[in-house]
Every structure is written in structure tokens, then in C-alpha cells.
PDB file of C-alpha atoms and ligand atoms in Angstrom:
ATOM      1  CA  MET A   1      -5.748  -0.464  19.179  1.00 70.00           C
ATOM      2  CA  PRO A   2      -4.283   0.647  15.805  1.00 75.00           C
ATOM      3  CA  LYS A   3      -1.641  -1.704  14.472  1.00 94.00           C
ATOM      4  CA  LEU A   4       1.593  -0.861  12.685  1.00 97.00           C
ATOM      5  CA  THR A   5       3.528  -3.677  10.999  1.00 97.00           C
ATOM      6  CA  VAL A   6       7.051  -2.866   9.839  1.00 97.00           C
ATOM      7  CA  LEU A   7       8.555  -5.491   7.562  1.00 95.00           C
ATOM      8  CA  ASP A   8      11.983  -5.964   8.930  1.00 86.00           C
ATOM      9  CA  HIS A   9      13.819  -8.148   6.412  1.00 93.00           C
ATOM     10  CA  PRO A  10      17.259  -8.026   4.748  1.00 96.00           C
ATOM     11  CA  LEU A  11      15.778  -8.505   1.253  1.00 95.00           C
ATOM     12  CA  ILE A  12      13.500  -5.510   1.739  1.00 96.00           C
ATOM     13  CA  GLU A  13      16.254  -3.327   3.218  1.00 97.00           C
ATOM     14  CA  HIS A  14      18.522  -4.193   0.276  1.00 98.00           C
ATOM     15  CA  LYS A  15      15.913  -3.447  -2.382  1.00 98.00           C
ATOM     16  CA  LEU A  16      14.746  -0.281  -0.619  1.00 98.00           C
ATOM     17  CA  SER A  17      18.299   1.054  -0.313  1.00 98.00           C
ATOM     18  CA  ILE A  18      18.736   0.720  -4.092  1.00 98.00           C
ATOM     19  CA  MET A  19      15.427   2.524  -4.642  1.00 98.00           C
ATOM     20  CA  ARG A  20      16.518   5.393  -2.397  1.00 98.00           C
ATOM     21  CA  MET A  21      19.779   6.008  -4.325  1.00 98.00           C
ATOM     22  CA  LYS A  22      19.392   9.086  -6.497  1.00 97.00           C
ATOM     23  CA  GLU A  23      21.219   7.430  -9.401  1.00 98.00           C
ATOM     24  CA  THR A  24      18.693   4.554  -9.591  1.00 98.00           C
ATOM     25  CA  GLY A  25      16.688   4.970 -12.805  1.00 97.00           C
ATOM     26  CA  THR A  26      12.982   4.584 -13.522  1.00 98.00           C
ATOM     27  CA  LYS A  27      13.158   0.995 -14.803  1.00 98.00           C
ATOM     28  CA  ASP A  28      14.921  -0.390 -11.723  1.00 98.00           C
ATOM     29  CA  PHE A  29      12.848   1.788  -9.410  1.00 98.00           C
ATOM     30  CA  ARG A  30       9.577   0.366 -10.774  1.00 98.00           C
ATOM     31  CA  GLN A  31      10.872  -3.197 -10.704  1.00 98.00           C
ATOM     32  CA  LEU A  32      12.032  -2.929  -7.084  1.00 98.00           C
ATOM     33  CA  LEU A  33       8.780  -1.254  -5.995  1.00 98.00           C
ATOM     34  CA  SER A  34       6.890  -4.146  -7.525  1.00 98.00           C
ATOM     35  CA  GLU A  35       9.070  -6.730  -5.773  1.00 98.00           C
ATOM     36  CA  ILE A  36       8.758  -5.080  -2.348  1.00 98.00           C
ATOM     37  CA  THR A  37       4.997  -4.723  -2.851  1.00 98.00           C
ATOM     38  CA  MET A  38       4.740  -8.510  -3.308  1.00 97.00           C
ATOM     39  CA  LEU A  39       6.382  -8.970   0.086  1.00 96.00           C
ATOM     40  CA  LEU A  40       4.130  -6.332   1.657  1.00 97.00           C
ATOM     41  CA  ALA A  41       1.103  -8.033   0.090  1.00 97.00           C
ATOM     42  CA  TYR A  42       1.986 -11.332   1.804  1.00 95.00           C
ATOM     43  CA  GLU A  43       2.037  -9.590   5.170  1.00 96.00           C
ATOM     44  CA  ALA A  44      -1.091  -7.510   4.601  1.00 97.00           C
ATOM     45  CA  THR A  45      -3.107 -10.608   3.622  1.00 95.00           C
ATOM     46  CA  ARG A  46      -1.796 -12.826   6.436  1.00 94.00           C
ATOM     47  CA  ASP A  47      -5.163 -12.797   8.243  1.00 93.00           C
ATOM     48  CA  LEU A  48      -7.329 -13.752   5.246  1.00 93.00           C
ATOM     49  CA  PRO A  49      -9.797 -16.418   6.386  1.00 93.00           C
ATOM     50  CA  THR A  50      -9.153 -19.969   5.184  1.00 95.00           C
ATOM     51  CA  TYR A  51     -11.046 -23.251   5.164  1.00 96.00           C
ATOM     52  CA  GLU A  52     -10.017 -26.897   4.980  1.00 97.00           C
ATOM     53  CA  LYS A  53     -10.970 -29.329   2.236  1.00 97.00           C
ATOM     54  CA  GLU A  54      -9.884 -32.894   1.730  1.00 98.00           C
ATOM     55  CA  ILE A  55      -7.488 -33.312  -1.205  1.00 98.00           C
ATOM     56  CA  GLU A  56      -5.340 -36.157  -2.433  1.00 98.00           C
ATOM     57  CA  THR A  57      -1.643 -35.896  -3.227  1.00 98.00           C
ATOM     58  CA  PRO A  58      -0.026 -38.665  -5.332  1.00 98.00           C
ATOM     59  CA  ILE A  59       0.917 -40.237  -1.972  1.00 98.00           C
ATOM     60  CA  ALA A  60      -1.926 -39.708   0.488  1.00 98.00           C
ATOM     61  CA  LYS A  61      -5.123 -37.937   1.433  1.00 98.00           C
ATOM     62  CA  MET A  62      -4.816 -34.754   3.486  1.00 98.00           C
ATOM     63  CA  LYS A  63      -6.707 -31.641   4.523  1.00 98.00           C
ATOM     64  CA  GLY A  64      -5.707 -28.854   2.154  1.00 98.00           C
ATOM     65  CA  ARG A  65      -6.129 -25.222   3.207  1.00 97.00           C
ATOM     66  CA  PHE A  66      -7.719 -22.700   0.844  1.00 94.00           C
ATOM     67  CA  ILE A  67      -8.598 -19.007   1.030  1.00 92.00           C
ATOM     68  CA  SER A  68     -12.286 -18.458   1.856  1.00 89.00           C
ATOM     69  CA  ASP A  69     -14.230 -16.213  -0.440  1.00 79.00           C
ATOM     70  CA  GLN A  70     -13.319 -13.016   1.444  1.00 79.00           C
ATOM     71  CA  LYS A  71     -13.267 -10.541  -1.409  1.00 92.00           C
ATOM     72  CA  VAL A  72     -10.303  -8.190  -1.589  1.00 96.00           C
ATOM     73  CA  GLY A  73     -10.010  -4.832  -3.340  1.00 97.00           C
ATOM     74  CA  ILE A  74      -6.855  -2.833  -3.809  1.00 98.00           C
ATOM     75  CA  ILE A  75      -7.060   0.921  -4.135  1.00 98.00           C
ATOM     76  CA  PRO A  76      -3.937   2.652  -5.421  1.00 98.00           C
ATOM     77  CA  ILE A  77      -3.775   6.361  -4.607  1.00 97.00           C
ATOM     78  CA  LEU A  78      -2.852   8.055  -7.909  1.00 96.00           C
ATOM     79  CA  ARG A  79      -0.316   8.512  -9.162  1.00 94.00           C
ATOM     80  CA  ALA A  80       2.382   6.780  -7.194  1.00 97.00           C
ATOM     81  CA  GLY A  81       0.148   3.981  -5.862  1.00 98.00           C
ATOM     82  CA  LEU A  82      -0.125   2.689  -9.446  1.00 98.00           C
ATOM     83  CA  GLY A  83       3.461   1.478  -9.111  1.00 98.00           C
ATOM     84  CA  MET A  84       2.288  -1.042  -6.495  1.00 98.00           C
ATOM     85  CA  VAL A  85      -0.649  -2.585  -8.393  1.00 98.00           C
ATOM     86  CA  ASP A  86       1.235  -5.192 -10.446  1.00 98.00           C
ATOM     87  CA  GLY A  87       3.194  -6.444  -7.444  1.00 98.00           C
ATOM     88  CA  PHE A  88       0.056  -6.852  -5.366  1.00 98.00           C
ATOM     89  CA  LEU A  89      -1.846  -8.594  -8.164  1.00 97.00           C
ATOM     90  CA  ALA A  90       1.064 -10.989  -8.691  1.00 97.00           C
ATOM     91  CA  VAL A  91       0.373 -12.293  -5.178  1.00 95.00           C
ATOM     92  CA  HIS A  92      -3.421 -11.865  -5.104  1.00 94.00           C
ATOM     93  CA  PRO A  93      -4.575 -12.068  -8.744  1.00 94.00           C
ATOM     94  CA  THR A  94      -8.318 -12.029  -8.043  1.00 92.00           C
ATOM     95  CA  ALA A  95      -8.329  -8.712  -6.183  1.00 96.00           C
ATOM     96  CA  LYS A  96     -10.452  -6.035  -7.839  1.00 97.00           C
ATOM     97  CA  VAL A  97      -8.865  -2.617  -8.383  1.00 98.00           C
ATOM     98  CA  GLY A  98     -10.316   0.806  -7.564  1.00 98.00           C
ATOM     99  CA  HIS A  99      -8.600   4.169  -7.996  1.00 98.00           C
ATOM    100  CA  ILE A 100      -8.512   7.343  -5.936  1.00 97.00           C
ATOM    101  CA  GLY A 101      -6.868  10.382  -7.526  1.00 96.00           C
ATOM    102  CA  LEU A 102      -5.314  12.769  -5.012  1.00 90.00           C
ATOM    103  CA  TYR A 103      -2.415  15.171  -5.217  1.00 86.00           C
ATOM    104  CA  ARG A 104      -0.817  17.278  -2.556  1.00 81.00           C
ATOM    105  CA  ASP A 105      -1.180  20.986  -3.260  1.00 86.00           C
ATOM    106  CA  HIS A 106       2.379  22.318  -3.251  1.00 82.00           C
ATOM    107  CA  ASP A 107       1.481  25.462  -1.268  1.00 86.00           C
ATOM    108  CA  THR A 108      -1.068  24.224   1.259  1.00 88.00           C
ATOM    109  CA  LEU A 109       0.311  20.627   1.343  1.00 81.00           C
ATOM    110  CA  LEU A 110      -3.351  19.549   1.571  1.00 86.00           C
ATOM    111  CA  PRO A 111      -4.694  16.710  -0.609  1.00 87.00           C
ATOM    112  CA  VAL A 112      -6.917  17.608  -3.580  1.00 90.00           C
ATOM    113  CA  GLU A 113      -9.251  14.858  -4.904  1.00 91.00           C
ATOM    114  CA  TYR A 114      -9.594  14.571  -8.703  1.00 94.00           C
ATOM    115  CA  TYR A 115     -10.710  10.982  -9.380  1.00 96.00           C
ATOM    116  CA  PHE A 116     -12.713   8.293  -7.586  1.00 96.00           C
ATOM    117  CA  LYS A 117     -13.793   4.928  -9.004  1.00 97.00           C
ATOM    118  CA  ILE A 118     -14.108   1.807  -6.889  1.00 97.00           C
ATOM    119  CA  PRO A 119     -15.770  -1.608  -7.470  1.00 96.00           C
ATOM    120  CA  ASP A 120     -19.577  -1.603  -7.030  1.00 96.00           C
ATOM    121  CA  ASP A 121     -19.329  -4.148  -4.225  1.00 96.00           C
ATOM    122  CA  ALA A 122     -16.428  -2.357  -2.489  1.00 97.00           C
ATOM    123  CA  SER A 123     -18.306  -2.121   0.820  1.00 97.00           C
ATOM    124  CA  GLU A 124     -18.343  -5.953   1.000  1.00 95.00           C
ATOM    125  CA  ARG A 125     -14.617  -6.207   0.356  1.00 96.00           C
ATOM    126  CA  GLU A 126     -11.502  -5.935   2.448  1.00 96.00           C
ATOM    127  CA  LEU A 127      -9.898  -2.847   0.896  1.00 98.00           C
ATOM    128  CA  ILE A 128      -6.159  -2.301   0.835  1.00 98.00           C
ATOM    129  CA  LEU A 129      -4.974   1.227   0.049  1.00 98.00           C
ATOM    130  CA  LEU A 130      -1.659   1.362  -1.786  1.00 98.00           C
ATOM    131  CA  ASP A 131       0.684   4.354  -1.751  1.00 98.00           C
ATOM    132  CA  PRO A 132       4.478   4.217  -1.590  1.00 98.00           C
ATOM    133  CA  MET A 133       4.735   7.324   0.619  1.00 98.00           C
ATOM    134  CA  LEU A 134       2.963   8.180   3.882  1.00 98.00           C
ATOM    135  CA  ALA A 135       4.269  11.663   4.722  1.00 96.00           C
ATOM    136  CA  THR A 136       1.899  14.002   6.624  1.00 95.00           C
ATOM    137  CA  GLY A 137      -0.839  11.390   6.257  1.00 96.00           C
ATOM    138  CA  GLY A 138      -3.155  13.958   4.635  1.00 94.00           C
ATOM    139  CA  SER A 139      -3.634  11.961   1.421  1.00 94.00           C
ATOM    140  CA  ALA A 140      -4.185   8.671   3.258  1.00 96.00           C
ATOM    141  CA  ILE A 141      -6.719  10.217   5.641  1.00 96.00           C
ATOM    142  CA  ALA A 142      -8.590  11.859   2.733  1.00 95.00           C
ATOM    143  CA  ALA A 143      -8.646   8.544   0.818  1.00 96.00           C
ATOM    144  CA  ILE A 144      -9.950   6.653   3.874  1.00 97.00           C
ATOM    145  CA  ASP A 145     -12.580   9.379   4.450  1.00 95.00           C
ATOM    146  CA  CYS A 146     -13.746   8.968   0.816  1.00 94.00           C
ATOM    147  CA  LEU A 147     -14.051   5.178   1.236  1.00 97.00           C
ATOM    148  CA  LYS A 148     -15.854   5.336   4.580  1.00 97.00           C
ATOM    149  CA  LYS A 149     -18.333   7.866   3.124  1.00 94.00           C
ATOM    150  CA  ARG A 150     -19.291   5.110   0.632  1.00 94.00           C
ATOM    151  CA  GLY A 151     -19.848   2.554   3.396  1.00 97.00           C
ATOM    152  CA  CYS A 152     -16.433   0.856   3.155  1.00 98.00           C
ATOM    153  CA  ASN A 153     -15.223   0.122   6.649  1.00 97.00           C
ATOM    154  CA  ASN A 154     -12.802  -2.785   6.260  1.00 97.00           C
ATOM    155  CA  ILE A 155      -9.631  -0.949   5.251  1.00 98.00           C
ATOM    156  CA  LYS A 156      -5.868  -1.504   5.515  1.00 98.00           C
ATOM    157  CA  MET A 157      -3.054   0.764   4.347  1.00 98.00           C
ATOM    158  CA  VAL A 158       0.150  -0.462   2.667  1.00 98.00           C
ATOM    159  CA  ASN A 159       3.109   1.900   2.212  1.00 98.00           C
ATOM    160  CA  LEU A 160       6.727   1.551   1.230  1.00 98.00           C
ATOM    161  CA  ILE A 161       8.076   4.338   3.476  1.00 98.00           C
ATOM    162  CA  ALA A 162       6.229   6.156   6.250  1.00 98.00           C
ATOM    163  CA  ALA A 163       7.135   9.141   8.402  1.00 98.00           C
ATOM    164  CA  PRO A 164       6.265   8.884  12.113  1.00 97.00           C
ATOM    165  CA  GLU A 165       4.093  11.999  11.686  1.00 97.00           C
ATOM    166  CA  GLY A 166       1.977  10.289   9.007  1.00 97.00           C
ATOM    167  CA  ILE A 167       1.522   7.084  11.003  1.00 98.00           C
ATOM    168  CA  GLU A 168       0.406   9.070  14.034  1.00 97.00           C
ATOM    169  CA  ALA A 169      -2.008  11.177  11.957  1.00 97.00           C
ATOM    170  CA  VAL A 170      -3.653   8.156  10.272  1.00 97.00           C
ATOM    171  CA  HIS A 171      -3.907   6.228  13.522  1.00 97.00           C
ATOM    172  CA  THR A 172      -5.486   9.221  15.260  1.00 97.00           C
ATOM    173  CA  ALA A 173      -8.010   9.899  12.467  1.00 97.00           C
ATOM    174  CA  HIS A 174      -8.726   6.224  11.686  1.00 98.00           C
ATOM    175  CA  PRO A 175      -7.676   3.941  14.562  1.00 97.00           C
ATOM    176  CA  ASP A 176      -9.374   0.963  12.855  1.00 97.00           C
ATOM    177  CA  VAL A 177      -6.984   1.068   9.878  1.00 98.00           C
ATOM    178  CA  ASP A 178      -3.908  -1.158  10.246  1.00 98.00           C
ATOM    179  CA  ILE A 179      -0.771   0.076   8.490  1.00 98.00           C
ATOM    180  CA  PHE A 180       1.880  -2.121   6.827  1.00 98.00           C
ATOM    181  CA  VAL A 181       5.194  -0.485   5.838  1.00 98.00           C
ATOM    182  CA  ALA A 182       8.556  -1.599   4.553  1.00 98.00           C
ATOM    183  CA  HIS A 183      10.348   1.077   6.591  1.00 98.00           C
ATOM    184  CA  VAL A 184       9.654   3.953   8.999  1.00 98.00           C
ATOM    185  CA  ASP A 185      11.952   6.900   8.270  1.00 98.00           C
ATOM    186  CA  GLU A 186      13.155   9.672  10.554  1.00 98.00           C
ATOM    187  CA  LYS A 187      10.888  12.693   9.989  1.00 97.00           C
ATOM    188  CA  LEU A 188       9.521  15.244   7.507  1.00 98.00           C
ATOM    189  CA  ASN A 189      11.368  18.306   6.211  1.00 97.00           C
ATOM    190  CA  GLU A 190       9.817  21.797   5.873  1.00 94.00           C
ATOM    191  CA  GLN A 191       8.263  20.854   2.512  1.00 92.00           C
ATOM    192  CA  ALA A 192       6.778  17.728   4.102  1.00 94.00           C
ATOM    193  CA  TYR A 193       9.145  15.420   2.196  1.00 97.00           C
ATOM    194  CA  ILE A 194      10.234  12.324   4.052  1.00 98.00           C
ATOM    195  CA  ILE A 195      13.829  12.351   5.337  1.00 98.00           C
ATOM    196  CA  PRO A 196      15.850  10.486   4.132  1.00 98.00           C
ATOM    197  CA  GLY A 197      13.026   9.071   1.947  1.00 98.00           C
ATOM    198  CA  LEU A 198      13.517   8.610  -1.773  1.00 98.00           C
ATOM    199  CA  GLY A 199      12.305  11.928  -3.194  1.00 98.00           C
ATOM    200  CA  ASP A 200       9.048  12.253  -5.095  1.00 97.00           C
ATOM    201  CA  ALA A 201       7.781   8.714  -5.639  1.00 97.00           C
ATOM    202  CA  GLY A 202       5.489   9.636  -8.564  1.00 97.00           C
ATOM    203  CA  ASP A 203       8.295  11.390 -10.418  1.00 97.00           C
ATOM    204  CA  ARG A 204      10.657   8.483  -9.852  1.00 98.00           C
ATOM    205  CA  ILE A 205       8.109   5.899 -11.058  1.00 98.00           C
ATOM    206  CA  PHE A 206       6.977   7.813 -14.119  1.00 97.00           C
ATOM    207  CA  GLY A 207      10.193   9.697 -14.921  1.00 96.00           C
ATOM    208  CA  THR A 208       8.478  13.072 -14.887  1.00 96.00           C
ATOM    209  CA  LYS A 209      11.496  14.942 -13.428  1.00 88.00           C
TER     210      LYS A 209
HETATM  211  C1  LIG B   1       2.615  11.671  -2.852  1.00 68.81           C
HETATM  212  C2  LIG B   1       2.464  10.255  -2.359  1.00 68.81           C
HETATM  213  C3  LIG B   1       1.263  10.342  -1.458  1.00 68.81           C
HETATM  214  C4  LIG B   1       1.406  11.708  -0.851  1.00 68.81           C
HETATM  215  C5  LIG B   1       1.931  11.552   0.537  1.00 68.81           C
HETATM  216  O1  LIG B   1       1.737  11.935  -3.850  1.00 68.81           O
HETATM  217  O2  LIG B   1       2.351   9.326  -3.391  1.00 68.81           O
HETATM  218  O3  LIG B   1       0.028  10.192  -2.146  1.00 68.81           O
HETATM  219  O4  LIG B   1       2.345  12.429  -1.666  1.00 68.81           O
HETATM  220  O5  LIG B   1       1.961  12.773   1.182  1.00 68.81           O
HETATM  221  P1  LIG B   1       1.026  13.104   2.427  1.00 68.81           P
HETATM  222  O6  LIG B   1       1.103  11.930   3.341  1.00 68.81           O
HETATM  223  O7  LIG B   1       1.683  14.323   3.022  1.00 68.81           O
HETATM  224  O8  LIG B   1      -0.346  13.390   1.926  1.00 68.81           O
HETATM  225  P2  LIG B   1       1.704  13.365  -4.599  1.00 68.81           P
HETATM  226  O9  LIG B   1       0.805  14.306  -3.877  1.00 68.81           O
HETATM  227  O10 LIG B   1       3.120  13.844  -4.803  1.00 68.81           O
HETATM  228  O11 LIG B   1       0.984  13.049  -5.958  1.00 68.81           O
HETATM  229  P3  LIG B   1       1.488  12.180  -7.195  1.00 68.81           P
HETATM  230  O12 LIG B   1       1.534  10.746  -6.748  1.00 68.81           O
HETATM  231  O13 LIG B   1       0.405  12.407  -8.199  1.00 68.81           O
HETATM  232  O14 LIG B   1       2.809  12.676  -7.641  1.00 68.81           O
HETATM  233  N1  LIG B   2       5.439  12.350  -1.390  1.00 68.81           N
HETATM  234  C1  LIG B   2       6.535  11.828  -1.970  1.00 68.81           C
HETATM  235  O1  LIG B   2       6.475  11.327  -3.101  1.00 68.81           O
HETATM  236  N2  LIG B   2       7.679  11.838  -1.287  1.00 68.81           N
HETATM  237  C2  LIG B   2       7.780  12.353  -0.048  1.00 68.81           C
HETATM  238  O2  LIG B   2       8.877  12.336   0.545  1.00 68.81           O
HETATM  239  C3  LIG B   2       6.630  12.912   0.531  1.00 68.81           C
HETATM  240  C4  LIG B   2       5.463  12.875  -0.150  1.00 68.81           C
END
């Protein structure tokens, strides 16, 4: 059964509302994306395996809990996913980073792949795809297809905003991939932009428009 986790939290709603505002500039946009990604990273790594080891505090002995050596890889979908890398690494500094370059063709709205580089041992890792926007789901599905083709089958998806259409499409194509989002918006417009959304995430992160 595919799982969707929506982070329902006042801090996230507050930060996301500032990001959505058209007058919010690149510097604040990046900073807020990073901060929300840290909170998403906590949730997406909640099921990491742990083990107990005896430790000693200045007061007493106790069983401390540590993360087992489950290796994690994060895979930002270029460009906009890059804006989530620092935030994720702040929470999980030992994660390795791969990159998948995809852009949506403006006419066909279909994803076009232009770059692919992932860690050599990616198939042994839990992989977490990062992309602020899940719109039609075309880019996410293409990225997951690329990873599965290379034998990577332990995959999660982390987004800032998702459209119901994108969630449905990813869950239909890849029911084994759990999705974590800060917010689910209303729908897509005719150009497949998320309504109300925040516009073009890549342009807002990199200031290209
Ligand atoms: C955006 C976004 C996703 C994709 C989502 O990237 O970052 O990757 O669109 O749309 P979809 O769910 O309909 O595929 P874009 O194609 O604008 O590329 P960019 O990040 O390089 O600007
Ligand atoms: N990509 C974006 O950056 N924004 C949208 O609303 C849809 C796709």
C-alpha cells in the first residue's frame, strides 16, 4: 500500500506561506527551503534501523540508541532539488549524494533526462529523491525508472509541494515508493503548474527569472 505523509505543522505552514509569496526574494526562498527540508528529512528518516549500546553518562550507565549502518543516499532532481541538499545533509551528514538531471519540456510537458550520476553502491542504499515540486509526477516517475533500471529498489520521495495528480501518478507507477510532502495543493493548471503553488521552483531558487 503506497504511503503519503503530509507534514502538518504550524512551523512548516508559516515558512511555506512566506516561500509562496511572490515578493519573497531568492535569499529568503533558499533559506526557508533548507529549513523545511530539515524537517522533512526528520520524517523521511524516521524508520532508519537503530541498535542499542551501553554508554555511561556522568550520572549512570544506560542503553544508548544509535543508527545502524543503513546507508542513505540523497538524489536531488536538477535543478530545483539542489535547493534541498544542504538542509537534508544538515540532518543526515553522512548521506552520499547522487544527481539526476531532468527538465520538463515546455511543449510536451514530458521530462527530458540530461544528467545521471549516482554513488557506485547506490543499490545497497536507501535512496531519497529530493524535488520541491511534484506536479504531473512525470519527472519523479522518470527519475525512479532510471534508479530502478540500475538495481536501486529502496526509494523514497521528498517534496515540498505536491499536486494530487502527481501523487496519484507516482503511486500508480511505483506503489513501493513512499512520498513525504510539506503540503498537498489543490490541482494543476493548463500549463501543469501547481495551484496555488509557488511558481517555478528552479527560477525562484536560482533567480533565473
Ligand atoms: C520542475 C520541478 C520538478 C518538475 C515537476 O522542474 O523541480 O522537477 O518541474 O514537474 P512534473 O511533476 O510535472 O514533472 P523543471 O522541469 O521546471 O526543471 P528545473 O528544475 O531545471 O527548472
Ligand atoms: N514545476 C515547478 O517548478 N512549479 C510548478 O508549479 C510545477 C512544476
